XYZ file of C-alpha atoms in Angstrom:
322
model
C -30.059 -18.614 -20.144
C -29.315 -15.422 -18.562
C -25.793 -14.744 -17.419
C -24.710 -13.366 -13.855
C -25.488 -10.083 -12.745
C -23.298 -7.239 -14.161
C -21.676 -6.757 -10.767
C -20.975 -10.177 -10.470
C -19.631 -10.330 -14.175
C -17.192 -7.407 -13.159
C -15.876 -9.074 -9.953
C -15.253 -12.315 -11.967
C -13.460 -10.573 -14.756
C -11.073 -8.547 -12.662
C -10.311 -11.734 -10.466
C -9.753 -13.739 -14.023
C -7.197 -11.185 -15.288
C -5.076 -11.485 -12.187
C -4.808 -15.374 -12.306
C -2.582 -15.931 -15.318
C 0.834 -17.227 -14.121
C -0.383 -18.424 -10.714
C -0.174 -22.288 -10.078
C -0.267 -22.546 -6.278
C -2.706 -21.732 -3.765
C -3.962 -18.308 -3.509
C -4.930 -16.513 -0.402
C -8.092 -14.309 -0.316
C -7.976 -11.866 2.564
C -11.516 -11.619 4.007
C -12.751 -8.927 6.563
C -16.358 -9.858 5.962
C -17.023 -6.615 4.247
C -18.637 -6.351 0.857
C -15.426 -5.878 -1.158
C -13.436 -8.838 0.239
C -16.786 -10.971 0.180
C -17.217 -10.060 -3.521
C -13.592 -10.889 -4.028
C -13.998 -14.141 -2.350
C -17.008 -15.335 -4.246
C -15.245 -14.231 -7.605
C -12.187 -16.198 -6.671
C -13.922 -19.270 -5.679
C -15.807 -19.257 -9.066
C -12.763 -18.364 -11.314
C -9.578 -19.954 -9.679
C -10.696 -23.619 -9.865
C -11.168 -23.098 -13.556
C -7.455 -22.464 -13.704
C -6.620 -25.315 -11.420
C -5.981 -22.745 -8.581
C -6.843 -23.760 -4.833
C -8.416 -20.847 -3.004
C -7.799 -20.351 0.800
C -9.795 -17.750 2.513
C -8.055 -16.053 5.696
C -9.848 -13.804 7.922
C -7.706 -11.892 10.549
C -9.089 -11.425 14.105
C -7.288 -8.149 15.613
C -9.518 -8.608 18.865
C -10.101 -4.685 18.896
C -13.920 -4.988 19.019
C -16.452 -7.094 20.884
C -17.817 -9.745 18.965
C -14.538 -9.950 16.703
C -14.367 -13.732 17.384
C -17.954 -14.233 16.392
C -17.496 -12.133 13.022
C -14.664 -14.212 12.224
C -16.727 -17.490 12.570
C -19.397 -15.653 10.029
C -16.600 -15.229 7.513
C -15.737 -18.867 7.922
C -19.190 -19.929 7.317
C -19.705 -17.794 4.254
C -16.496 -19.148 2.766
C -17.745 -22.699 3.389
C -20.841 -21.884 1.759
C -19.057 -20.816 -1.300
C -16.893 -24.234 -0.953
C -13.548 -22.647 0.046
C -11.292 -23.671 2.587
C -10.946 -20.854 5.396
C -9.021 -20.141 8.402
C -9.179 -17.549 11.169
C -5.765 -15.966 12.428
C -5.886 -13.973 15.551
C -2.985 -11.364 16.108
C -1.812 -9.028 18.808
C -2.019 -5.273 17.501
C 0.773 -2.876 18.891
C 0.084 0.261 20.258
C 2.488 2.310 18.218
C 1.758 4.511 15.127
C -1.960 4.442 15.616
C -4.649 1.821 15.766
C -5.312 1.735 11.840
C -1.532 1.715 11.077
C -0.720 -0.932 13.748
C -3.815 -3.069 12.813
C -2.698 -3.065 9.112
C 0.854 -4.142 10.069
C -0.145 -6.948 12.207
C -2.566 -8.199 9.337
C -0.274 -8.222 6.695
C 2.302 -9.804 8.590
C -0.337 -12.461 9.506
C -1.201 -12.798 5.713
C 2.406 -13.086 4.735
C 2.999 -15.804 7.478
C 0.131 -18.022 6.086
C 1.305 -17.435 2.603
C 4.567 -18.832 3.381
C 3.266 -21.632 5.231
C 0.931 -22.797 2.554
C 3.347 -21.702 -0.071
C 0.806 -19.332 -1.927
C 1.530 -17.719 -4.929
C -0.441 -14.670 -4.018
C -2.503 -12.941 -1.544
C -5.562 -11.203 -2.916
C -6.973 -7.975 -1.319
C -10.157 -6.425 -1.711
C -9.171 -2.854 -2.280
C -11.280 -0.989 -4.713
C -11.081 2.520 -6.682
C -12.726 4.279 -3.834
C -10.144 2.871 -1.324
C -7.371 3.961 -3.885
C -8.869 7.526 -4.362
C -9.145 8.101 -0.581
C -5.652 7.012 -0.254
C -4.604 9.624 -2.714
C -6.484 12.518 -0.692
C -4.822 11.515 2.408
C -1.561 11.626 0.885
C -2.475 14.940 -0.564
C -3.373 16.127 2.859
C -0.069 15.026 4.662
C 2.024 16.876 1.832
C 3.485 13.186 0.662
C 5.422 13.233 -2.330
C 5.063 11.266 -5.584
C 5.584 7.594 -4.135
C 2.959 8.199 -1.355
C 0.456 9.638 -3.715
C 0.861 6.778 -6.060
C -1.042 5.081 -3.268
C -1.661 1.214 -3.678
C -0.216 -0.863 -6.460
C -2.662 -3.463 -8.198
C 0.489 -6.195 -7.686
C 3.137 -5.538 -4.758
C 5.136 -8.559 -4.215
C 2.952 -11.258 -3.140
C -0.058 -8.764 -2.633
C -2.836 -8.522 -5.644
C -5.562 -6.110 -5.739
C -7.737 -7.460 -8.589
C -10.691 -4.965 -7.871
C -8.820 -1.796 -7.755
C -10.405 -0.556 -10.865
C -13.895 -1.256 -9.508
C -16.257 1.136 -7.557
C -17.289 -0.079 -3.944
C -20.763 0.234 -5.039
C -19.872 -2.639 -7.502
C -18.952 -4.971 -4.958
C -21.918 -4.204 -2.611
C -24.061 -4.960 -5.738
C -22.057 -8.292 -6.372
C -22.999 -9.543 -2.915
C -26.654 -8.655 -2.900
C -27.059 -10.486 -6.381
C -25.207 -13.606 -4.732
C -27.091 -13.418 -1.551
C -24.136 -12.629 0.565
C -24.500 -11.049 3.889
C -21.725 -8.413 4.151
C -20.523 -7.273 7.611
C -20.560 -3.504 8.390
C -17.610 -2.634 10.398
C -18.552 0.289 12.911
C -15.213 1.697 12.693
C -16.223 2.719 8.833
C -18.735 5.124 10.453
C -16.391 6.453 13.128
C -15.602 10.203 12.096
C -12.572 10.215 14.511
C -10.510 8.280 11.771
C -9.277 10.488 8.961
C -9.969 7.928 6.118
C -13.732 7.822 7.309
C -13.907 11.729 7.050
C -12.463 11.535 3.497
C -14.873 8.778 2.534
C -18.252 10.265 4.101
C -17.586 14.013 3.879
C -14.241 15.159 1.513
C -15.052 12.819 -1.506
C -18.726 13.610 -1.598
C -18.253 17.260 -1.338
C -15.793 17.142 -4.138
C -18.182 15.506 -6.220
C -20.724 18.228 -5.669
C -18.312 20.926 -6.242
C -16.273 19.350 -9.380
C -18.809 16.900 -10.827
C -18.899 13.367 -10.776
C -15.489 11.263 -11.753
C -13.624 12.608 -9.032
C -12.593 8.971 -7.469
C -11.572 7.910 -11.154
C -9.745 10.949 -11.723
C -7.822 10.377 -8.424
C -7.163 6.772 -9.141
C -5.842 7.758 -12.854
C -3.413 10.035 -11.061
C -2.133 7.395 -8.729
C -1.390 5.009 -11.636
C 0.350 7.902 -13.324
C 2.428 8.849 -10.319
C 3.426 5.280 -9.551
C 4.916 5.214 -13.291
C 6.790 8.517 -12.686
C 8.090 7.200 -9.290
C 9.107 4.190 -10.636
C 11.147 5.878 -13.518
C 12.777 8.410 -10.770
C 13.827 5.564 -8.489
C 15.451 3.755 -11.136
C 17.243 7.016 -12.116
C 18.335 7.365 -8.410
C 19.529 3.988 -8.430
C 21.720 4.401 -11.270
C 23.012 7.866 -10.031
C 23.759 6.656 -6.545
C 26.215 3.962 -8.230
C 28.000 6.818 -10.422
C 28.436 9.396 -7.462
C 29.798 6.868 -5.005
C 33.483 6.753 -4.802
C 35.566 3.462 -3.629
C 35.359 4.520 -0.293
C 31.575 4.894 -0.298
C 31.452 8.813 -0.152
C 29.370 10.600 -2.552
C 30.776 13.269 -4.766
C 29.044 16.397 -4.640
C 29.639 17.825 -7.674
C 27.652 14.865 -9.151
C 25.014 15.139 -6.737
C 24.832 18.987 -7.545
C 24.394 18.262 -11.002
C 21.184 15.826 -10.923
C 17.735 17.335 -10.864
C 16.495 18.052 -7.514
C 13.815 15.115 -7.479
C 16.333 12.551 -8.513
C 19.168 13.916 -5.880
C 16.479 13.746 -2.974
C 16.141 10.041 -4.034
C 19.710 9.327 -4.112
C 20.366 10.971 -0.567
C 17.468 8.832 0.663
C 19.061 5.553 -0.630
C 22.534 6.736 0.447
C 21.124 7.275 4.208
C 19.201 3.887 3.974
C 22.484 2.233 2.754
C 24.368 3.860 5.465
C 21.818 2.467 8.222
C 18.873 4.893 8.821
C 15.751 2.924 9.217
C 13.101 3.726 6.385
C 10.546 4.161 8.859
C 12.042 7.066 10.697
C 14.082 8.678 7.790
C 11.538 11.386 6.971
C 11.389 13.965 4.122
C 12.905 16.838 6.748
C 16.236 14.718 6.877
C 16.514 14.305 3.376
C 15.973 17.948 2.886
C 18.822 18.829 5.425
C 20.899 16.405 3.588
C 20.391 18.170 0.353
C 21.370 21.408 2.167
C 24.881 19.786 2.591
C 25.175 19.773 -1.060
C 23.340 22.917 -2.534
C 23.224 25.277 0.306
C 26.780 24.423 2.566
C 28.426 27.061 4.125
C 30.770 25.240 6.504
C 27.979 23.614 8.945
C 28.959 20.701 10.699
C 27.855 16.953 10.939
C 24.207 16.409 10.463
C 22.611 13.818 12.775
C 20.338 11.182 11.130
C 18.229 8.306 12.340
C 20.049 5.290 12.742
C 22.133 6.818 14.341
C 23.857 8.065 11.046
C 25.844 11.225 10.761
C 26.562 13.036 7.690
C 29.253 15.562 6.944
C 30.775 17.309 3.863
C 34.490 17.131 3.149
C 36.711 17.747 0.705
C 33.863 17.879 -2.193
C 32.410 14.472 -0.742
C 29.478 13.670 1.395
C 30.225 11.114 4.056
C 27.317 8.966 5.755
C 28.577 6.899 8.599
C 26.437 4.875 11.126
C 27.756 4.945 14.676
C 27.720 1.919 17.028
């Protein structure tokens, strides 16, 4: 008696490793592409053996003609795998670009369904290739370690069991199981930076540097995530240590910190004062740092929020204005 195809076995093993500790329903986010279909098939096979119910959820963003028909096709494939499924239609805002806005709407919908069914986890079909692309995009933006750490295998409710597998493995798994993945036309649209990275940049790097670039980028993300976690923990402790009873920050204590830790402390202090995380950028943190390391009598610094920061008598004061 022969076992499953190697690609099928690999996806099942990846899902099996993410199931321990889960008892409630598990949501699988399914777009209909090869990655999410392979994930759904693996979850449908593994989860019932652990007594865990699987619910497939597909999100209709309404951004393309035929999106409702594609959602119906996902529901049909889920039914063929004997998995309960539902479609959630969302409205996508126009702020922040179409990719980011669609992602925000999709994650919000998945969390809402998870709360309603009291799911223990939401499984996402991101692969090692997605991770490598995310790292390269972060490098192009000049992002710091936290951004370059890219996607986590476990982040709250979200779990990414396939993050160690290549996209080719999920495609092979679908072929072996007779599943019919949907090819999103946006994945071939070079107007999107991620598509250019996928189609052009990564293949060029493989030619120039040899095979294994995607795996190396993924390992880099994992190492940076560990580094960023350690620095964030240090910064949280340091913020408490340099904060006085009135909420001001001791400039001497800040100055003594390594630059990487001090930047995190200043960001945490600005967030604590009321600056929104989505608006507080690295340029703001650099200007805050100048109040500590390059102060020559400059006045108050305006931060998003609106929050102001001023140095006074060896203390850094951050105040939110109504």
